[in-house]
C-alpha cells in the first residue's frame, strides 16, 4: 500500500502520522493546515472541507498460523490503540486479560505477529498484503469481524493537481477494500 501512495504522490512531500491527541481533532488538523488529508472513521462535517466515504472495512483477528477458534483464548492479543479502540468494546468474545499489547503503530503490531501464539485485531486494509501472500491468516472470522466506515477528508481549496492525486488514492483504497480475500 505504501508503494502505491508513493507512486500516486510522486514529487509531493508526504507526512503520514497517527493523530492520537485528545486535544486536536482531525477537523482541527485540516482547518489549521496541520494536515492536507485525513483518512479515518469519522464523517467530518464542515463547510470548508470535503469528506468522501471511501468504503467499509472491518476489524479482523489475524495470526501467522491457523488456530482453532476454541484455542483462541490461549493467544496473547494485540490491538491497534486508535479511534477504532472503542469499537473493541462491542466484540463480546474478547477477553481483556488476553490483551498483551496496545500500540498506535500497525508496524509494531505486525512485528509482534511474527511471534508464536499471538494474534492481533487490526483493520483488514492494514494487513491486505500479508493475507494475500499467506504471511498472516484470519482467525475466527465471524467472532471478531466488525465493519466500520472509512472516510477521506480534505480542504475544499486544495489545488487541482492534489485533488487528482487524492482521487487516485481514493480509487486505490476502494479497490483494496472491495477485494474479497479467501481468508477473510
PDB file of C-alpha atoms in Angstrom:
ATOM      1  CA  UNK A   1       0.000   0.000   0.000  1.00  0.00           C
ATOM      2  CA  UNK A   2       2.741   2.494   0.883  1.00  0.00           C
ATOM      3  CA  UNK A   3       4.423   1.978  -2.510  1.00  0.00           C
ATOM      4  CA  UNK A   4       1.107   2.790  -4.187  1.00  0.00           C
ATOM      5  CA  UNK A   5       0.856   6.001  -2.163  1.00  0.00           C
ATOM      6  CA  UNK A   6       4.402   6.959  -3.173  1.00  0.00           C
ATOM      7  CA  UNK A   7       3.574   6.404  -6.866  1.00  0.00           C
ATOM      8  CA  UNK A   8       0.387   8.477  -6.644  1.00  0.00           C
ATOM      9  CA  UNK A   9       2.045  11.347  -4.790  1.00  0.00           C
ATOM     10  CA  UNK A  10       5.263  11.409  -6.840  1.00  0.00           C
ATOM     11  CA  UNK A  11       7.193  14.677  -6.225  1.00  0.00           C
ATOM     12  CA  UNK A  12       4.962  15.603  -3.273  1.00  0.00           C
ATOM     13  CA  UNK A  13       6.177  15.816   0.316  1.00  0.00           C
ATOM     14  CA  UNK A  14       4.072  13.318   2.293  1.00  0.00           C
ATOM     15  CA  UNK A  15       3.781  13.358   6.066  1.00  0.00           C
ATOM     16  CA  UNK A  16       1.817  10.393   7.419  1.00  0.00           C
ATOM     17  CA  UNK A  17       1.008  10.478  11.104  1.00  0.00           C
ATOM     18  CA  UNK A  18      -1.419   8.976  13.536  1.00  0.00           C
ATOM     19  CA  UNK A  19      -3.478  11.543  15.411  1.00  0.00           C
ATOM     20  CA  UNK A  20      -3.877  10.190  18.930  1.00  0.00           C
ATOM     21  CA  UNK A  21      -4.125  13.610  20.504  1.00  0.00           C
ATOM     22  CA  UNK A  22      -7.216  14.212  22.592  1.00  0.00           C
ATOM     23  CA  UNK A  23      -6.588  17.962  22.214  1.00  0.00           C
ATOM     24  CA  UNK A  24      -6.554  18.185  18.410  1.00  0.00           C
ATOM     25  CA  UNK A  25      -9.398  16.748  16.369  1.00  0.00           C
ATOM     26  CA  UNK A  26      -8.984  15.578  12.784  1.00  0.00           C
ATOM     27  CA  UNK A  27     -11.150  18.525  11.760  1.00  0.00           C
ATOM     28  CA  UNK A  28      -8.828  20.970  13.547  1.00  0.00           C
ATOM     29  CA  UNK A  29      -5.784  19.412  11.864  1.00  0.00           C
ATOM     30  CA  UNK A  30      -7.297  20.190   8.468  1.00  0.00           C
ATOM     31  CA  UNK A  31      -8.692  23.627   9.270  1.00  0.00           C
ATOM     32  CA  UNK A  32      -5.398  24.799  10.817  1.00  0.00           C
ATOM     33  CA  UNK A  33      -3.361  23.346   7.897  1.00  0.00           C
ATOM     34  CA  UNK A  34      -1.548  20.822  10.080  1.00  0.00           C
ATOM     35  CA  UNK A  35      -2.668  18.091   7.665  1.00  0.00           C
ATOM     36  CA  UNK A  36      -3.657  18.082   3.999  1.00  0.00           C
ATOM     37  CA  UNK A  37      -5.776  14.947   4.212  1.00  0.00           C
ATOM     38  CA  UNK A  38      -7.308  12.816   6.943  1.00  0.00           C
ATOM     39  CA  UNK A  39      -8.290   9.207   6.352  1.00  0.00           C
ATOM     40  CA  UNK A  40     -10.272   7.825   9.229  1.00  0.00           C
ATOM     41  CA  UNK A  41     -13.538   6.548  10.621  1.00  0.00           C
ATOM     42  CA  UNK A  42     -15.233   9.895  11.154  1.00  0.00           C
ATOM     43  CA  UNK A  43     -17.519  11.692   8.729  1.00  0.00           C
ATOM     44  CA  UNK A  44     -16.200  15.216   9.296  1.00  0.00           C
ATOM     45  CA  UNK A  45     -18.710  17.944   8.527  1.00  0.00           C
ATOM     46  CA  UNK A  46     -17.555  21.495   7.826  1.00  0.00           C
ATOM     47  CA  UNK A  47     -18.346  23.974   5.058  1.00  0.00           C
ATOM     48  CA  UNK A  48     -14.608  24.380   4.275  1.00  0.00           C
ATOM     49  CA  UNK A  49     -13.934  20.643   3.996  1.00  0.00           C
ATOM     50  CA  UNK A  50     -14.804  17.842   1.589  1.00  0.00           C
ATOM     51  CA  UNK A  51     -15.452  14.477   3.203  1.00  0.00           C
ATOM     52  CA  UNK A  52     -15.893  11.427   0.968  1.00  0.00           C
ATOM     53  CA  UNK A  53     -16.991   7.997   2.089  1.00  0.00           C
ATOM     54  CA  UNK A  54     -14.441   5.546   0.701  1.00  0.00           C
ATOM     55  CA  UNK A  55     -15.950   2.209   1.653  1.00  0.00           C
ATOM     56  CA  UNK A  56     -16.321  -0.117   4.590  1.00  0.00           C
ATOM     57  CA  UNK A  57     -13.525  -2.092   6.141  1.00  0.00           C
ATOM     58  CA  UNK A  58     -13.559  -4.498   9.040  1.00  0.00           C
ATOM     59  CA  UNK A  59     -11.569  -5.345  12.082  1.00  0.00           C
ATOM     60  CA  UNK A  60     -10.302  -8.911  11.912  1.00  0.00           C
ATOM     61  CA  UNK A  61      -8.363 -11.262  14.154  1.00  0.00           C
ATOM     62  CA  UNK A  62      -5.131 -12.401  12.459  1.00  0.00           C
ATOM     63  CA  UNK A  63      -2.161 -14.580  13.318  1.00  0.00           C
ATOM     64  CA  UNK A  64       0.803 -16.059  11.477  1.00  0.00           C
ATOM     65  CA  UNK A  65      -0.644 -19.560  11.830  1.00  0.00           C
ATOM     66  CA  UNK A  66      -4.128 -21.032  11.842  1.00  0.00           C
ATOM     67  CA  UNK A  67      -5.622 -21.714  15.263  1.00  0.00           C
ATOM     68  CA  UNK A  68      -8.956 -23.341  16.024  1.00  0.00           C
ATOM     69  CA  UNK A  69     -11.481 -20.877  17.415  1.00  0.00           C
ATOM     70  CA  UNK A  70     -11.793 -22.741  20.707  1.00  0.00           C
ATOM     71  CA  UNK A  71      -7.993 -22.325  21.149  1.00  0.00           C
ATOM     72  CA  UNK A  72      -8.010 -18.533  20.723  1.00  0.00           C
ATOM     73  CA  UNK A  73      -8.247 -17.979  24.486  1.00  0.00           C
ATOM     74  CA  UNK A  74      -4.641 -19.232  24.733  1.00  0.00           C
ATOM     75  CA  UNK A  75      -3.376 -16.481  22.429  1.00  0.00           C
ATOM     76  CA  UNK A  76      -1.914 -13.176  23.523  1.00  0.00           C
ATOM     77  CA  UNK A  77      -3.671 -10.473  21.539  1.00  0.00           C
ATOM     78  CA  UNK A  78      -2.511  -7.087  20.291  1.00  0.00           C
ATOM     79  CA  UNK A  79      -4.889  -4.293  19.409  1.00  0.00           C
ATOM     80  CA  UNK A  80      -4.425  -1.126  17.456  1.00  0.00           C
ATOM     81  CA  UNK A  81      -4.888   1.638  20.017  1.00  0.00           C
ATOM     82  CA  UNK A  82      -6.555   4.294  17.862  1.00  0.00           C
ATOM     83  CA  UNK A  83     -10.027   5.595  17.135  1.00  0.00           C
ATOM     84  CA  UNK A  84     -11.196   2.027  16.472  1.00  0.00           C
ATOM     85  CA  UNK A  85     -10.292   1.035  20.021  1.00  0.00           C
ATOM     86  CA  UNK A  86     -13.773   1.988  21.217  1.00  0.00           C
ATOM     87  CA  UNK A  87     -15.216  -0.462  18.728  1.00  0.00           C
ATOM     88  CA  UNK A  88     -13.437  -3.320  20.511  1.00  0.00           C
ATOM     89  CA  UNK A  89     -15.834  -2.950  23.432  1.00  0.00           C
ATOM     90  CA  UNK A  90     -18.524  -4.304  21.122  1.00  0.00           C
ATOM     91  CA  UNK A  91     -16.615  -7.518  20.483  1.00  0.00           C
ATOM     92  CA  UNK A  92     -18.046  -9.715  23.216  1.00  0.00           C
ATOM     93  CA  UNK A  93     -15.727 -12.661  22.692  1.00  0.00           C
ATOM     94  CA  UNK A  94     -12.562 -10.706  23.518  1.00  0.00           C
ATOM     95  CA  UNK A  95     -11.186 -11.450  26.973  1.00  0.00           C
ATOM     96  CA  UNK A  96      -9.402  -8.305  28.225  1.00  0.00           C
ATOM     97  CA  UNK A  97      -6.864 -10.469  30.081  1.00  0.00           C
ATOM     98  CA  UNK A  98      -5.629 -11.763  26.695  1.00  0.00           C
ATOM     99  CA  UNK A  99      -4.654  -8.272  25.518  1.00  0.00           C
ATOM    100  CA  UNK A 100      -0.888  -8.114  25.878  1.00  0.00           C
ATOM    101  CA  UNK A 101      -0.096  -5.205  23.576  1.00  0.00           C
ATOM    102  CA  UNK A 102      -1.746  -1.924  22.638  1.00  0.00           C
ATOM    103  CA  UNK A 103       0.017   0.168  20.042  1.00  0.00           C
ATOM    104  CA  UNK A 104      -0.858   3.052  17.771  1.00  0.00           C
ATOM    105  CA  UNK A 105       1.573   1.643  15.192  1.00  0.00           C
ATOM    106  CA  UNK A 106       0.494  -1.037  12.744  1.00  0.00           C
ATOM    107  CA  UNK A 107       4.199  -1.742  12.107  1.00  0.00           C
ATOM    108  CA  UNK A 108       4.729  -2.568  15.798  1.00  0.00           C
ATOM    109  CA  UNK A 109       1.737  -4.899  15.696  1.00  0.00           C
ATOM    110  CA  UNK A 110       2.988  -6.583  12.512  1.00  0.00           C
ATOM    111  CA  UNK A 111       6.370  -7.167  14.175  1.00  0.00           C
ATOM    112  CA  UNK A 112       4.558  -8.622  17.194  1.00  0.00           C
ATOM    113  CA  UNK A 113       2.673 -11.016  14.904  1.00  0.00           C
ATOM    114  CA  UNK A 114       5.952 -12.691  13.933  1.00  0.00           C
ATOM    115  CA  UNK A 115       5.893 -14.405  17.359  1.00  0.00           C
ATOM    116  CA  UNK A 116       4.210 -17.736  18.064  1.00  0.00           C
ATOM    117  CA  UNK A 117       0.909 -17.975  19.963  1.00  0.00           C
ATOM    118  CA  UNK A 118      -0.050 -14.367  19.320  1.00  0.00           C
ATOM    119  CA  UNK A 119      -2.783 -12.689  17.348  1.00  0.00           C
ATOM    120  CA  UNK A 120      -3.964  -9.149  16.684  1.00  0.00           C
ATOM    121  CA  UNK A 121      -7.212  -7.393  15.934  1.00  0.00           C
ATOM    122  CA  UNK A 122      -6.483  -4.994  13.082  1.00  0.00           C
ATOM    123  CA  UNK A 123      -8.190  -3.284  10.163  1.00  0.00           C
ATOM    124  CA  UNK A 124      -8.210  -5.676   7.190  1.00  0.00           C
ATOM    125  CA  UNK A 125      -6.823  -2.992   4.882  1.00  0.00           C
ATOM    126  CA  UNK A 126      -3.691  -2.755   7.041  1.00  0.00           C
ATOM    127  CA  UNK A 127      -2.793  -6.435   6.516  1.00  0.00           C
ATOM    128  CA  UNK A 128      -4.114  -6.920   2.981  1.00  0.00           C
ATOM    129  CA  UNK A 129      -0.709  -7.789   1.517  1.00  0.00           C
ATOM    130  CA  UNK A 130       0.198 -10.200   4.328  1.00  0.00           C
ATOM    131  CA  UNK A 131      -3.112 -12.047   3.952  1.00  0.00           C
ATOM    132  CA  UNK A 132      -2.706 -12.199   0.181  1.00  0.00           C
ATOM    133  CA  UNK A 133       0.767 -13.763   0.444  1.00  0.00           C
ATOM    134  CA  UNK A 134      -0.151 -16.151   3.277  1.00  0.00           C
ATOM    135  CA  UNK A 135       2.082 -14.467   5.845  1.00  0.00           C
ATOM    136  CA  UNK A 136      -0.988 -13.999   8.055  1.00  0.00           C
ATOM    137  CA  UNK A 137      -4.301 -15.826   8.310  1.00  0.00           C
ATOM    138  CA  UNK A 138      -7.686 -14.741   9.601  1.00  0.00           C
ATOM    139  CA  UNK A 139      -8.882 -16.482  12.741  1.00  0.00           C
ATOM    140  CA  UNK A 140     -12.472 -16.959  13.915  1.00  0.00           C
ATOM    141  CA  UNK A 141     -13.698 -14.525  11.284  1.00  0.00           C
ATOM    142  CA  UNK A 142     -17.298 -14.350  12.451  1.00  0.00           C
ATOM    143  CA  UNK A 143     -16.460 -13.884  16.127  1.00  0.00           C
ATOM    144  CA  UNK A 144     -14.160 -10.888  15.727  1.00  0.00           C
ATOM    145  CA  UNK A 145     -15.127  -9.239  12.451  1.00  0.00           C
ATOM    146  CA  UNK A 146     -16.683  -5.821  12.824  1.00  0.00           C
ATOM    147  CA  UNK A 147     -17.349  -3.409   9.972  1.00  0.00           C
ATOM    148  CA  UNK A 148     -16.669   0.306  10.102  1.00  0.00           C
ATOM    149  CA  UNK A 149     -16.821   3.149   7.586  1.00  0.00           C
ATOM    150  CA  UNK A 150     -13.713   4.783   6.166  1.00  0.00           C
ATOM    151  CA  UNK A 151     -13.690   8.443   5.079  1.00  0.00           C
ATOM    152  CA  UNK A 152     -11.213  10.742   3.331  1.00  0.00           C
ATOM    153  CA  UNK A 153     -11.413  14.444   4.232  1.00  0.00           C
ATOM    154  CA  UNK A 154      -9.501  17.421   2.830  1.00  0.00           C
ATOM    155  CA  UNK A 155      -9.801  21.200   2.368  1.00  0.00           C
ATOM    156  CA  UNK A 156     -12.022  22.487  -0.442  1.00  0.00           C
ATOM    157  CA  UNK A 157      -9.352  24.987  -1.544  1.00  0.00           C
ATOM    158  CA  UNK A 158      -6.799  22.275  -2.375  1.00  0.00           C
ATOM    159  CA  UNK A 159      -5.201  22.749  -5.801  1.00  0.00           C
ATOM    160  CA  UNK A 160      -6.481  20.762  -8.785  1.00  0.00           C
ATOM    161  CA  UNK A 161      -3.317  18.633  -9.099  1.00  0.00           C
ATOM    162  CA  UNK A 162      -3.602  17.435  -5.491  1.00  0.00           C
ATOM    163  CA  UNK A 163      -7.330  16.749  -5.951  1.00  0.00           C
ATOM    164  CA  UNK A 164      -6.451  14.473  -8.902  1.00  0.00           C
ATOM    165  CA  UNK A 165      -3.939  12.632  -6.739  1.00  0.00           C
ATOM    166  CA  UNK A 166      -6.496  12.279  -3.947  1.00  0.00           C
ATOM    167  CA  UNK A 167      -8.973  10.844  -6.434  1.00  0.00           C
ATOM    168  CA  UNK A 168      -6.373   8.215  -7.449  1.00  0.00           C
ATOM    169  CA  UNK A 169      -5.726   7.424  -3.785  1.00  0.00           C
ATOM    170  CA  UNK A 170      -9.452   7.046  -3.129  1.00  0.00           C
ATOM    171  CA  UNK A 171      -9.784   4.660  -6.084  1.00  0.00           C
ATOM    172  CA  UNK A 172      -6.796   2.634  -4.849  1.00  0.00           C
ATOM    173  CA  UNK A 173      -8.302   2.394  -1.354  1.00  0.00           C
ATOM    174  CA  UNK A 174     -11.697   1.409  -2.801  1.00  0.00           C
ATOM    175  CA  UNK A 175     -10.024  -1.342  -4.849  1.00  0.00           C
ATOM    176  CA  UNK A 176      -8.271  -2.754  -1.796  1.00  0.00           C
ATOM    177  CA  UNK A 177     -11.407  -2.592   0.327  1.00  0.00           C
ATOM    178  CA  UNK A 178     -13.622  -4.181  -2.310  1.00  0.00           C
ATOM    179  CA  UNK A 179     -11.386  -7.259  -2.585  1.00  0.00           C
ATOM    180  CA  UNK A 180     -12.862 -10.370  -1.094  1.00  0.00           C
ATOM    181  CA  UNK A 181      -9.951 -12.326   0.250  1.00  0.00           C
ATOM    182  CA  UNK A 182     -10.232 -16.093   0.548  1.00  0.00           C
ATOM    183  CA  UNK A 183      -9.067 -15.980   4.174  1.00  0.00           C
ATOM    184  CA  UNK A 184     -11.492 -13.251   5.269  1.00  0.00           C
TER     185      UNK A 184
END
